[in-house]
Amino acid sequence: MDKIIPPQCLGIMGGGQLARMFAIAAKQIGYKVAILEPDENCPAKLFANYHIVSKYDDKIGLDNLAKHSTVITTEFENAPAESMAYLEQKTLTFPKHTAIAVTQNRITEKTFFNSCGIKTTMFREINTLSDIAQINTDMFPAILKTNTLGYDGKGQVKVNDHAELEQAWETLSQVPSILEKMVALAHEVSIMVARSQNEISCYPVVENVHVNGILDITVAPAQISKGIAEYIEQAAKTIIDKLDYIGILGIEFFITETGEILANEMAPRPHNSGHYTLDACMTSQFEQQVRAICNLKLGNTRLFTNAIMLNLLGDIWPENKTPPWDKILGKYDNIKLHLYDKAEARPGRKMGHLTVLGDDISILYAQINEIKLLLGLN
Ligand code: ADP
Ligand code: MG
């Protein structure tokens, strides 16, 4: 494959914040950008040369995206597999729909991790009532999750016994689901890994804290042992290679209280926990996505400074009132604010993020806590 260079046009499925930050990275280098996104006022709009307003499975829209783009990628895992397969027939498209498909279903995803020799939580498929009856009591307490379309803790119910499991499955409309044994978590961590035709490159392992199922903060790098970090890096390289994946991939791991390292899930795109790379690394995860799909040399992933990223959800825009940015931007010289230009704030909606940078992680934690107070959080 030739190298794709500016001013060729890079296409992306979706127009949300991940497409926006991808477009900014691509345009900075000098590429043109085409997005396919039904929402006319989407976050990526301002940075797209071409905005194809179309459903994700509309052939005319897909043809139009392919016509403009030398190479196409995606900002979300639920781009219909058929659409991605269709685009592959028309132009270069990465990652391949076969790799994306593995990440779209929690059963295939965990089975794949296991096939790479990487452990996961114990899990069982739940497709019928008799599957429930056959669950051994040692699986409880457990979490029932829909196999597909779950995110930010949605489509998940905790259960303690068979009766609760039956009830929970009904709550999830009896769709095909996965039952996972609960594990006691010491840390939740993730890693971004990229692969081009010739190379694989990892970012540092980072630690994530979730609130109400949504990512709250990411600490870079994770405060874990060198041995664990090296194991996770190696696992990420094995996963991306075996998936024959081109692009950027986010992988979440659990580290349990007993020291087990379990792969949880992966996202075939830039990941919320990789946003710190915009400000703290030599190459951002979005530039890395560009480099990977354009068959350029992968960028250096060195972390210049420690960082903590805080997600900014719609909850801090009560009645769409602007948060007190003056108090934050007027106070700190080490903070980077990123707002996604979403017109309407709703509770739980990702509106932006900010990152604080510096050597001393305990100072960064203290700053994040101060900033949370200023924003009316905690
Ligand atoms: P999502 O797609 O919503 O991010 P996850 O599988 O990552 O789904 O689950 C969301 C969160 O729920 C995890 O980040 C973790 O905090 C918790 N969780 C999920 N599965 C387990 C488990 N088996 N044991 C303990 N906690 C879990
Ligand atoms: Mg998750």
mmCIF file of C-alpha atoms and ligand atoms in Angstrom:
data_model
loop_
_atom_site.group_PDB
_atom_site.id
_atom_site.type_symbol
_atom_site.label_atom_id
_atom_site.label_comp_id
_atom_site.label_asym_id
_atom_site.label_seq_id
_atom_site.Cartn_x
_atom_site.Cartn_y
_atom_site.Cartn_z
ATOM 1 C CA MET A 1 0.000 0.000 0.000
ATOM 2 C CA ASP A 2 1.280 3.469 -0.925
ATOM 3 C CA LYS A 3 1.572 6.171 1.668
ATOM 4 C CA ILE A 4 -1.445 8.472 1.703
ATOM 5 C CA ILE A 5 -0.265 12.063 1.946
ATOM 6 C CA PRO A 6 -1.882 15.523 2.198
ATOM 7 C CA PRO A 7 -3.995 17.004 0.679
ATOM 8 C CA GLN A 8 -5.768 13.690 0.026
ATOM 9 C CA CYS A 9 -9.099 13.271 1.779
ATOM 10 C CA LEU A 10 -9.623 11.012 4.817
ATOM 11 C CA GLY A 11 -13.171 9.792 5.448
ATOM 12 C CA ILE A 12 -14.705 8.893 8.783
ATOM 13 C CA MET A 13 -17.952 7.202 9.762
ATOM 14 C CA GLY A 14 -19.560 9.399 12.415
ATOM 15 C CA GLY A 15 -19.341 13.066 13.350
ATOM 16 C CA GLY A 16 -19.124 13.058 17.154
ATOM 17 C CA GLN A 17 -16.294 14.276 19.355
ATOM 18 C CA LEU A 18 -13.925 11.494 18.307
ATOM 19 C CA ALA A 19 -14.447 12.377 14.635
ATOM 20 C CA ARG A 20 -13.982 16.039 15.544
ATOM 21 C CA MET A 21 -10.600 15.438 17.184
ATOM 22 C CA PHE A 22 -9.585 13.096 14.334
ATOM 23 C CA ALA A 23 -10.524 15.811 11.830
ATOM 24 C CA ILE A 24 -8.545 18.459 13.716
ATOM 25 C CA ALA A 25 -5.459 16.193 13.733
ATOM 26 C CA ALA A 26 -5.858 15.377 10.034
ATOM 27 C CA LYS A 27 -6.440 18.981 8.969
ATOM 28 C CA GLN A 28 -3.465 20.214 10.962
ATOM 29 C CA ILE A 29 -1.289 17.943 8.835
ATOM 30 C CA GLY A 30 -2.997 19.193 5.675
ATOM 31 C CA TYR A 31 -5.415 16.406 4.763
ATOM 32 C CA LYS A 32 -8.978 17.037 3.720
ATOM 33 C CA VAL A 33 -11.673 15.353 5.794
ATOM 34 C CA ALA A 34 -15.071 13.891 4.894
ATOM 35 C CA ILE A 35 -17.547 12.786 7.552
ATOM 36 C CA LEU A 36 -20.746 10.759 7.225
ATOM 37 C CA GLU A 37 -23.139 11.717 10.016
ATOM 38 C CA PRO A 38 -26.928 12.190 10.082
ATOM 39 C CA ASP A 39 -26.819 15.059 12.623
ATOM 40 C CA GLU A 40 -26.389 18.334 10.742
ATOM 41 C CA ASN A 41 -24.998 20.094 13.820
ATOM 42 C CA CYS A 42 -22.561 17.418 14.894
ATOM 43 C CA PRO A 43 -19.291 18.246 16.741
ATOM 44 C CA ALA A 44 -17.057 17.370 13.747
ATOM 45 C CA LYS A 45 -18.922 19.590 11.318
ATOM 46 C CA LEU A 46 -16.681 22.656 11.639
ATOM 47 C CA PHE A 47 -13.581 20.663 10.735
ATOM 48 C CA ALA A 48 -14.950 18.662 7.819
ATOM 49 C CA ASN A 49 -14.430 19.675 4.189
ATOM 50 C CA TYR A 50 -17.349 17.438 3.267
ATOM 51 C CA HIS A 51 -20.229 16.583 5.582
ATOM 52 C CA ILE A 52 -22.406 13.847 4.107
ATOM 53 C CA VAL A 53 -25.679 14.081 5.985
ATOM 54 C CA SER A 54 -26.851 10.510 5.784
ATOM 55 C CA LYS A 55 -27.798 7.475 7.807
ATOM 56 C CA TYR A 56 -24.920 5.089 8.491
ATOM 57 C CA ASP A 57 -26.470 2.369 6.326
ATOM 58 C CA ASP A 58 -27.641 4.469 3.380
ATOM 59 C CA LYS A 59 -25.952 3.287 0.158
ATOM 60 C CA ILE A 60 -26.081 6.709 -1.499
ATOM 61 C CA GLY A 61 -24.424 8.318 1.529
ATOM 62 C CA LEU A 62 -21.808 5.562 1.717
ATOM 63 C CA ASP A 63 -21.088 5.914 -2.034
ATOM 64 C CA ASN A 64 -20.643 9.631 -1.521
ATOM 65 C CA LEU A 65 -18.217 9.124 1.391
ATOM 66 C CA ALA A 66 -16.215 6.604 -0.641
ATOM 67 C CA LYS A 67 -16.130 8.929 -3.653
ATOM 68 C CA HIS A 68 -14.481 11.694 -1.620
ATOM 69 C CA SER A 69 -12.114 9.572 0.473
ATOM 70 C CA THR A 70 -8.778 7.896 -0.292
ATOM 71 C CA VAL A 71 -9.129 5.976 2.972
ATOM 72 C CA ILE A 72 -11.995 5.618 5.444
ATOM 73 C CA THR A 73 -12.062 4.880 9.169
ATOM 74 C CA THR A 74 -14.651 5.003 11.953
ATOM 75 C CA GLU A 75 -15.218 6.792 15.244
ATOM 76 C CA PHE A 76 -17.617 4.230 16.679
ATOM 77 C CA GLU A 77 -17.856 0.451 16.956
ATOM 78 C CA ASN A 78 -21.479 0.208 16.026
ATOM 79 C CA ALA A 79 -21.064 1.372 12.465
ATOM 80 C CA PRO A 80 -23.095 -1.364 10.778
ATOM 81 C CA ALA A 81 -20.788 -4.226 9.746
ATOM 82 C CA GLU A 82 -22.492 -4.307 6.325
ATOM 83 C CA SER A 83 -21.745 -0.609 5.807
ATOM 84 C CA MET A 84 -18.076 -1.116 6.640
ATOM 85 C CA ALA A 85 -17.962 -4.196 4.374
ATOM 86 C CA TYR A 86 -19.629 -2.161 1.609
ATOM 87 C CA LEU A 87 -17.079 0.655 1.975
ATOM 88 C CA GLU A 88 -14.232 -1.876 1.807
ATOM 89 C CA GLN A 89 -15.417 -2.809 -1.702
ATOM 90 C CA LYS A 90 -15.257 0.830 -2.762
ATOM 91 C CA THR A 91 -12.072 2.212 -1.224
ATOM 92 C CA LEU A 92 -9.414 1.555 1.424
ATOM 93 C CA THR A 93 -11.200 1.128 4.764
ATOM 94 C CA PHE A 94 -9.528 0.500 8.143
ATOM 95 C CA PRO A 95 -10.030 -1.263 10.464
ATOM 96 C CA LYS A 96 -11.609 -4.111 8.474
ATOM 97 C CA HIS A 97 -15.219 -4.976 9.281
ATOM 98 C CA THR A 98 -14.137 -8.481 10.334
ATOM 99 C CA ALA A 99 -12.014 -6.985 13.136
ATOM 100 C CA ILE A 100 -14.726 -4.504 14.123
ATOM 101 C CA ALA A 101 -17.252 -7.369 14.303
ATOM 102 C CA VAL A 102 -15.207 -9.112 17.020
ATOM 103 C CA THR A 103 -15.436 -5.974 19.180
ATOM 104 C CA GLN A 104 -19.180 -5.483 18.624
ATOM 105 C CA ASN A 105 -20.250 -8.499 20.652
ATOM 106 C CA ARG A 106 -19.095 -9.146 24.222
ATOM 107 C CA ILE A 107 -19.113 -12.941 23.747
ATOM 108 C CA THR A 108 -16.969 -12.927 20.590
ATOM 109 C CA GLU A 109 -14.727 -10.290 22.177
ATOM 110 C CA LYS A 110 -14.054 -12.269 25.372
ATOM 111 C CA THR A 111 -13.749 -15.540 23.446
ATOM 112 C CA PHE A 112 -11.182 -13.821 21.240
ATOM 113 C CA PHE A 113 -9.172 -12.579 24.270
ATOM 114 C CA ASN A 114 -9.147 -16.127 25.649
ATOM 115 C CA SER A 115 -7.991 -17.470 22.260
ATOM 116 C CA CYS A 116 -4.990 -15.107 22.551
ATOM 117 C CA GLY A 117 -4.141 -16.704 25.905
ATOM 118 C CA ILE A 118 -5.402 -13.636 27.802
ATOM 119 C CA LYS A 119 -7.733 -14.182 30.743
ATOM 120 C CA THR A 120 -11.145 -12.542 31.193
ATOM 121 C CA THR A 121 -13.765 -12.701 33.939
ATOM 122 C CA MET A 122 -15.650 -16.002 33.970
ATOM 123 C CA PHE A 123 -18.622 -15.650 31.611
ATOM 124 C CA ARG A 124 -21.621 -17.575 30.300
ATOM 125 C CA GLU A 125 -23.942 -16.952 27.351
ATOM 126 C CA ILE A 126 -27.571 -16.264 28.224
ATOM 127 C CA ASN A 127 -29.909 -16.872 25.282
ATOM 128 C CA THR A 128 -32.721 -18.872 26.890
ATOM 129 C CA LEU A 129 -34.333 -19.477 30.281
ATOM 130 C CA SER A 130 -32.686 -22.862 30.343
ATOM 131 C CA ASP A 131 -29.261 -21.133 30.076
ATOM 132 C CA ILE A 132 -30.227 -19.333 33.282
ATOM 133 C CA ALA A 133 -31.276 -22.542 35.020
ATOM 134 C CA GLN A 134 -27.899 -24.084 34.175
ATOM 135 C CA ILE A 135 -25.864 -21.288 35.785
ATOM 136 C CA ASN A 136 -23.822 -22.592 38.678
ATOM 137 C CA THR A 137 -24.291 -20.689 41.946
ATOM 138 C CA ASP A 138 -20.536 -20.005 42.092
ATOM 139 C CA MET A 139 -21.072 -17.452 39.269
ATOM 140 C CA PHE A 140 -22.852 -15.090 41.689
ATOM 141 C CA PRO A 141 -22.642 -12.193 42.357
ATOM 142 C CA ALA A 142 -22.535 -11.419 38.644
ATOM 143 C CA ILE A 143 -23.331 -8.765 36.039
ATOM 144 C CA LEU A 144 -25.711 -9.397 33.178
ATOM 145 C CA LYS A 145 -24.803 -7.356 30.081
ATOM 146 C CA THR A 146 -26.375 -7.223 26.638
ATOM 147 C CA ASN A 147 -24.028 -8.793 24.093
ATOM 148 C CA THR A 148 -24.251 -5.826 21.765
ATOM 149 C CA LEU A 149 -24.713 -2.040 21.860
ATOM 150 C CA GLY A 150 -23.859 -1.540 25.558
ATOM 151 C CA TYR A 151 -21.735 1.459 26.579
ATOM 152 C CA ASP A 152 -21.072 3.648 29.631
ATOM 153 C CA GLY A 153 -22.624 0.994 31.892
ATOM 154 C CA LYS A 154 -25.894 0.953 29.912
ATOM 155 C CA GLY A 155 -27.540 -2.432 29.343
ATOM 156 C CA GLN A 156 -26.066 -3.907 32.532
ATOM 157 C CA VAL A 157 -27.677 -5.273 35.698
ATOM 158 C CA LYS A 158 -26.006 -6.694 38.815
ATOM 159 C CA VAL A 159 -27.526 -9.936 40.068
ATOM 160 C CA ASN A 160 -27.040 -12.101 43.167
ATOM 161 C CA ASP A 161 -29.034 -15.251 42.404
ATOM 162 C CA HIS A 162 -31.094 -17.098 39.779
ATOM 163 C CA ALA A 163 -34.318 -15.210 40.566
ATOM 164 C CA GLU A 164 -32.627 -11.823 40.139
ATOM 165 C CA LEU A 165 -30.970 -13.061 36.968
ATOM 166 C CA GLU A 166 -34.312 -14.059 35.439
ATOM 167 C CA GLN A 167 -35.759 -10.692 36.411
ATOM 168 C CA ALA A 168 -32.727 -8.826 35.012
ATOM 169 C CA TRP A 169 -32.911 -10.686 31.711
ATOM 170 C CA GLU A 170 -36.529 -9.635 31.422
ATOM 171 C CA THR A 171 -35.496 -6.017 32.130
ATOM 172 C CA LEU A 172 -33.050 -6.344 29.225
ATOM 173 C CA SER A 173 -35.958 -7.536 27.010
ATOM 174 C CA GLN A 174 -34.484 -11.061 26.898
ATOM 175 C CA VAL A 175 -31.953 -10.102 24.230
ATOM 176 C CA PRO A 176 -28.855 -12.320 23.850
ATOM 177 C CA SER A 177 -26.710 -11.490 26.856
ATOM 178 C CA ILE A 178 -23.568 -12.383 28.753
ATOM 179 C CA LEU A 179 -23.367 -13.168 32.455
ATOM 180 C CA GLU A 180 -20.022 -12.193 33.979
ATOM 181 C CA LYS A 181 -18.828 -13.126 37.416
ATOM 182 C CA MET A 182 -18.139 -9.978 39.464
ATOM 183 C CA VAL A 183 -14.515 -9.561 40.386
ATOM 184 C CA ALA A 184 -13.070 -7.363 43.163
ATOM 185 C CA LEU A 185 -11.267 -4.600 41.302
ATOM 186 C CA ALA A 186 -8.023 -3.100 42.565
ATOM 187 C CA HIS A 187 -7.532 -1.023 39.380
ATOM 188 C CA GLU A 188 -9.257 -0.446 36.070
ATOM 189 C CA VAL A 189 -6.716 0.362 33.400
ATOM 190 C CA SER A 190 -6.590 0.748 29.647
ATOM 191 C CA ILE A 191 -4.093 1.019 26.854
ATOM 192 C CA MET A 192 -4.164 2.506 23.373
ATOM 193 C CA VAL A 193 -2.351 0.485 20.732
ATOM 194 C CA ALA A 194 -1.917 1.270 17.040
ATOM 195 C CA ARG A 195 -0.963 -0.881 14.081
ATOM 196 C CA SER A 196 -0.078 0.048 10.514
ATOM 197 C CA GLN A 197 0.928 -2.299 7.679
ATOM 198 C CA ASN A 198 4.417 -2.622 9.179
ATOM 199 C CA GLU A 199 4.460 -1.599 12.820
ATOM 200 C CA ILE A 200 2.761 -1.818 16.206
ATOM 201 C CA SER A 201 3.058 0.912 18.829
ATOM 202 C CA CYS A 202 1.614 1.220 22.364
ATOM 203 C CA TYR A 203 0.862 4.186 24.586
ATOM 204 C CA PRO A 204 1.476 3.888 28.335
ATOM 205 C CA VAL A 205 -1.060 2.010 30.472
ATOM 206 C CA VAL A 206 -3.413 4.488 32.185
ATOM 207 C CA GLU A 207 -5.781 4.126 35.139
ATOM 208 C CA ASN A 208 -9.491 4.896 34.866
ATOM 209 C CA VAL A 209 -12.070 5.790 37.502
ATOM 210 C CA HIS A 210 -15.743 5.502 36.563
ATOM 211 C CA VAL A 211 -18.703 7.242 38.204
ATOM 212 C CA ASN A 212 -22.178 5.874 37.473
ATOM 213 C CA GLY A 213 -20.694 3.662 34.757
ATOM 214 C CA ILE A 214 -19.157 6.629 32.872
ATOM 215 C CA LEU A 215 -15.457 7.441 32.771
ATOM 216 C CA ASP A 216 -14.724 10.225 35.253
ATOM 217 C CA ILE A 217 -10.934 10.555 35.325
ATOM 218 C CA THR A 218 -7.935 8.969 33.640
ATOM 219 C CA VAL A 219 -4.532 9.056 35.322
ATOM 220 C CA ALA A 220 -1.506 8.816 33.025
ATOM 221 C CA PRO A 221 0.531 6.786 33.579
ATOM 222 C CA ALA A 222 -1.248 4.187 35.759
ATOM 223 C CA GLN A 223 0.437 3.807 39.149
ATOM 224 C CA ILE A 224 1.013 0.056 38.741
ATOM 225 C CA SER A 225 4.087 -2.157 38.777
ATOM 226 C CA LYS A 226 6.403 -2.270 35.786
ATOM 227 C CA GLY A 227 5.714 -5.987 35.435
ATOM 228 C CA ILE A 228 1.949 -5.508 35.125
ATOM 229 C CA ALA A 229 2.373 -2.645 32.653
ATOM 230 C CA GLU A 230 4.703 -4.761 30.510
ATOM 231 C CA TYR A 231 2.276 -7.697 30.567
ATOM 232 C CA ILE A 232 -0.572 -5.433 29.396
ATOM 233 C CA GLU A 233 1.572 -3.906 26.632
ATOM 234 C CA GLN A 234 2.499 -7.359 25.384
ATOM 235 C CA ALA A 235 -1.150 -8.480 25.559
ATOM 236 C CA ALA A 236 -2.232 -5.404 23.567
ATOM 237 C CA LYS A 237 0.341 -6.147 20.872
ATOM 238 C CA THR A 238 -0.793 -9.765 20.644
ATOM 239 C CA ILE A 239 -4.452 -8.706 20.401
ATOM 240 C CA ILE A 240 -3.981 -6.100 17.661
ATOM 241 C CA ASP A 241 -1.747 -8.417 15.662
ATOM 242 C CA LYS A 242 -4.070 -11.439 15.896
ATOM 243 C CA LEU A 243 -7.025 -9.230 14.938
ATOM 244 C CA ASP A 244 -5.050 -8.158 11.851
ATOM 245 C CA TYR A 245 -6.185 -4.695 12.809
ATOM 246 C CA ILE A 246 -5.120 -1.430 11.181
ATOM 247 C CA GLY A 247 -5.832 1.786 13.057
ATOM 248 C CA ILE A 248 -6.016 2.681 16.721
ATOM 249 C CA LEU A 249 -7.533 0.342 19.308
ATOM 250 C CA GLY A 250 -8.419 0.951 22.977
ATOM 251 C CA ILE A 251 -8.367 -2.047 25.341
ATOM 252 C CA GLU A 252 -9.692 -2.062 28.923
ATOM 253 C CA PHE A 253 -8.266 -4.380 31.584
ATOM 254 C CA PHE A 254 -9.234 -5.184 35.155
ATOM 255 C CA ILE A 255 -6.544 -5.733 37.768
ATOM 256 C CA THR A 256 -8.173 -7.668 40.592
ATOM 257 C CA GLU A 257 -7.445 -7.509 44.306
ATOM 258 C CA THR A 258 -5.726 -10.875 43.990
ATOM 259 C CA GLY A 259 -3.445 -9.459 41.261
ATOM 260 C CA GLU A 260 -5.071 -11.130 38.255
ATOM 261 C CA ILE A 261 -4.995 -9.196 34.980
ATOM 262 C CA LEU A 262 -8.207 -9.667 32.973
ATOM 263 C CA ALA A 263 -9.043 -8.192 29.572
ATOM 264 C CA ASN A 264 -12.499 -6.574 29.734
ATOM 265 C CA GLU A 265 -13.400 -5.003 26.404
ATOM 266 C CA MET A 266 -11.995 -3.109 23.448
ATOM 267 C CA ALA A 267 -13.002 -0.210 21.230
ATOM 268 C CA PRO A 268 -11.954 -0.124 17.552
ATOM 269 C CA ARG A 269 -11.289 3.619 17.557
ATOM 270 C CA PRO A 270 -9.770 6.344 19.708
ATOM 271 C CA HIS A 271 -10.925 5.973 23.311
ATOM 272 C CA ASN A 272 -12.038 8.449 25.966
ATOM 273 C CA SER A 273 -9.204 7.226 28.198
ATOM 274 C CA GLY A 274 -6.717 8.230 25.455
ATOM 275 C CA HIS A 275 -7.676 11.911 25.373
ATOM 276 C CA TYR A 276 -4.732 12.796 27.630
ATOM 277 C CA THR A 277 -2.450 11.991 24.645
ATOM 278 C CA LEU A 278 -3.604 15.230 22.970
ATOM 279 C CA ASP A 279 -1.653 17.257 25.491
ATOM 280 C CA ALA A 280 0.760 14.897 27.231
ATOM 281 C CA CYS A 281 2.260 12.801 24.414
ATOM 282 C CA MET A 282 4.454 13.478 21.420
ATOM 283 C CA THR A 283 1.718 12.057 19.154
ATOM 284 C CA SER A 284 -1.984 12.176 20.018
ATOM 285 C CA GLN A 285 -4.174 9.096 19.599
ATOM 286 C CA PHE A 286 -5.984 10.950 16.792
ATOM 287 C CA GLU A 287 -2.809 11.725 14.870
ATOM 288 C CA GLN A 288 -1.831 8.080 15.413
ATOM 289 C CA GLN A 289 -5.137 7.010 13.836
ATOM 290 C CA VAL A 290 -4.292 9.200 10.831
ATOM 291 C CA ARG A 291 -0.762 7.793 10.602
ATOM 292 C CA ALA A 292 -1.925 4.179 10.892
ATOM 293 C CA ILE A 293 -4.594 4.366 8.180
ATOM 294 C CA CYS A 294 -2.352 6.408 5.867
ATOM 295 C CA ASN A 295 0.488 3.876 6.199
ATOM 296 C CA LEU A 296 2.865 6.526 7.567
ATOM 297 C CA LYS A 297 5.489 5.809 10.211
ATOM 298 C CA LEU A 298 3.618 5.518 13.533
ATOM 299 C CA GLY A 299 4.232 8.536 15.750
ATOM 300 C CA ASN A 300 6.370 8.446 18.875
ATOM 301 C CA THR A 301 4.070 7.813 21.873
ATOM 302 C CA ARG A 302 6.366 9.181 24.561
ATOM 303 C CA LEU A 303 4.607 10.750 27.549
ATOM 304 C CA PHE A 304 6.165 14.190 28.135
ATOM 305 C CA THR A 305 4.537 14.729 31.516
ATOM 306 C CA ASN A 306 2.150 13.059 33.933
ATOM 307 C CA ALA A 307 -1.484 13.975 33.402
ATOM 308 C CA ILE A 308 -5.005 13.558 34.737
ATOM 309 C CA MET A 309 -7.974 13.912 32.398
ATOM 310 C CA LEU A 310 -11.410 14.850 33.734
ATOM 311 C CA ASN A 311 -14.514 14.194 31.638
ATOM 312 C CA LEU A 312 -16.993 17.079 31.457
ATOM 313 C CA LEU A 313 -20.543 15.770 31.327
ATOM 314 C CA GLY A 314 -23.744 17.680 30.639
ATOM 315 C CA ASP A 315 -24.546 17.605 34.371
ATOM 316 C CA ILE A 316 -22.331 20.674 34.895
ATOM 317 C CA TRP A 317 -24.440 22.707 32.453
ATOM 318 C CA PRO A 318 -27.610 23.017 34.588
ATOM 319 C CA GLU A 319 -30.375 24.416 32.349
ATOM 320 C CA ASN A 320 -27.723 24.835 29.661
ATOM 321 C CA LYS A 321 -25.962 27.502 31.740
ATOM 322 C CA THR A 322 -22.257 27.779 30.868
ATOM 323 C CA PRO A 323 -19.961 26.405 33.605
ATOM 324 C CA PRO A 324 -17.600 28.900 35.326
ATOM 325 C CA TRP A 325 -14.697 28.544 32.905
ATOM 326 C CA ASP A 326 -13.364 31.933 34.016
ATOM 327 C CA LYS A 327 -12.631 30.473 37.458
ATOM 328 C CA ILE A 328 -10.700 27.605 35.898
ATOM 329 C CA LEU A 329 -9.029 29.185 32.870
ATOM 330 C CA GLY A 330 -8.265 32.252 34.997
ATOM 331 C CA LYS A 331 -6.516 30.198 37.664
ATOM 332 C CA TYR A 332 -4.425 27.324 36.323
ATOM 333 C CA ASP A 333 -1.467 27.520 33.939
ATOM 334 C CA ASN A 334 -1.269 23.747 33.395
ATOM 335 C CA ILE A 335 -4.790 22.969 32.273
ATOM 336 C CA LYS A 336 -5.997 22.166 28.740
ATOM 337 C CA LEU A 337 -9.714 22.554 28.095
ATOM 338 C CA HIS A 338 -11.385 20.744 25.177
ATOM 339 C CA LEU A 339 -15.081 21.444 24.511
ATOM 340 C CA TYR A 340 -16.884 19.541 21.789
ATOM 341 C CA ASP A 341 -19.290 22.250 20.606
ATOM 342 C CA LYS A 342 -22.474 20.311 21.441
ATOM 343 C CA ALA A 343 -25.454 22.636 21.429
ATOM 344 C CA GLU A 344 -27.499 20.852 24.052
ATOM 345 C CA ALA A 345 -26.232 19.638 27.411
ATOM 346 C CA ARG A 346 -27.947 16.580 28.887
ATOM 347 C CA PRO A 347 -27.024 14.717 32.085
ATOM 348 C CA GLY A 348 -24.395 12.095 31.282
ATOM 349 C CA ARG A 349 -23.682 13.545 27.820
ATOM 350 C CA LYS A 350 -19.972 13.958 27.061
ATOM 351 C CA MET A 351 -19.584 17.711 26.417
ATOM 352 C CA GLY A 352 -15.825 18.008 26.729
ATOM 353 C CA HIS A 353 -12.830 17.088 28.840
ATOM 354 C CA LEU A 354 -9.934 18.829 30.499
ATOM 355 C CA THR A 355 -6.434 17.647 31.277
ATOM 356 C CA VAL A 356 -4.054 18.886 33.969
ATOM 357 C CA LEU A 357 -0.360 18.376 33.321
ATOM 358 C CA GLY A 358 2.615 18.206 35.681
ATOM 359 C CA ASP A 359 5.235 16.014 37.302
ATOM 360 C CA ASP A 360 3.655 15.426 40.699
ATOM 361 C CA ILE A 361 0.560 13.230 40.434
ATOM 362 C CA SER A 362 -0.564 14.049 43.988
ATOM 363 C CA ILE A 363 -0.647 17.760 43.044
ATOM 364 C CA LEU A 364 -2.620 16.894 39.903
ATOM 365 C CA TYR A 365 -5.164 14.960 42.002
ATOM 366 C CA ALA A 366 -5.511 17.942 44.335
ATOM 367 C CA GLN A 367 -6.075 20.257 41.368
ATOM 368 C CA ILE A 368 -8.686 17.948 39.859
ATOM 369 C CA ASN A 369 -10.519 17.924 43.189
ATOM 370 C CA GLU A 370 -10.422 21.728 43.352
ATOM 371 C CA ILE A 371 -11.664 21.973 39.769
ATOM 372 C CA LYS A 372 -14.486 19.545 40.538
ATOM 373 C CA LEU A 373 -15.545 21.756 43.435
ATOM 374 C CA LEU A 374 -15.470 24.841 41.197
ATOM 375 C CA LEU A 375 -17.677 22.987 38.711
ATOM 376 C CA GLY A 376 -20.126 21.946 41.424
ATOM 377 C CA LEU A 377 -19.059 18.311 41.390
ATOM 378 C CA ASN A 378 -18.483 16.210 44.578
HETATM 379 P P1 ADP B 1 -19.207 -0.549 29.098
HETATM 380 O O1 ADP B 1 -19.273 -0.955 27.672
HETATM 381 O O2 ADP B 1 -20.489 0.016 29.594
HETATM 382 O O3 ADP B 1 -17.997 0.286 29.417
HETATM 383 P P2 ADP B 1 -17.929 -2.558 30.796
HETATM 384 O O4 ADP B 1 -17.912 -4.024 30.548
HETATM 385 O O5 ADP B 1 -16.637 -1.857 30.647
HETATM 386 O O6 ADP B 1 -19.058 -1.947 29.878
HETATM 387 O O7 ADP B 1 -18.500 -2.314 32.256
HETATM 388 C C1 ADP B 1 -18.635 -1.027 32.830
HETATM 389 C C2 ADP B 1 -18.007 -0.975 34.216
HETATM 390 O O8 ADP B 1 -18.669 -1.906 35.096
HETATM 391 C C3 ADP B 1 -16.555 -1.387 34.238
HETATM 392 O O9 ADP B 1 -15.722 -0.293 33.914
HETATM 393 C C4 ADP B 1 -16.397 -1.874 35.681
HETATM 394 O O10 ADP B 1 -16.271 -0.766 36.564
HETATM 395 C C5 ADP B 1 -17.733 -2.516 35.967
HETATM 396 N N1 ADP B 1 -17.679 -3.972 35.663
HETATM 397 C C6 ADP B 1 -17.993 -4.542 34.502
HETATM 398 N N2 ADP B 1 -17.839 -5.881 34.538
HETATM 399 C C7 ADP B 1 -17.397 -6.172 35.781
HETATM 400 C C8 ADP B 1 -17.048 -7.398 36.457
HETATM 401 N N3 ADP B 1 -17.133 -8.578 35.843
HETATM 402 N N4 ADP B 1 -16.636 -7.316 37.745
HETATM 403 C C9 ADP B 1 -16.554 -6.101 38.374
HETATM 404 N N5 ADP B 1 -16.867 -4.930 37.795
HETATM 405 C C10 ADP B 1 -17.288 -4.943 36.505
HETATM 406 MG MG MG B 2 -15.993 -0.246 29.499
#
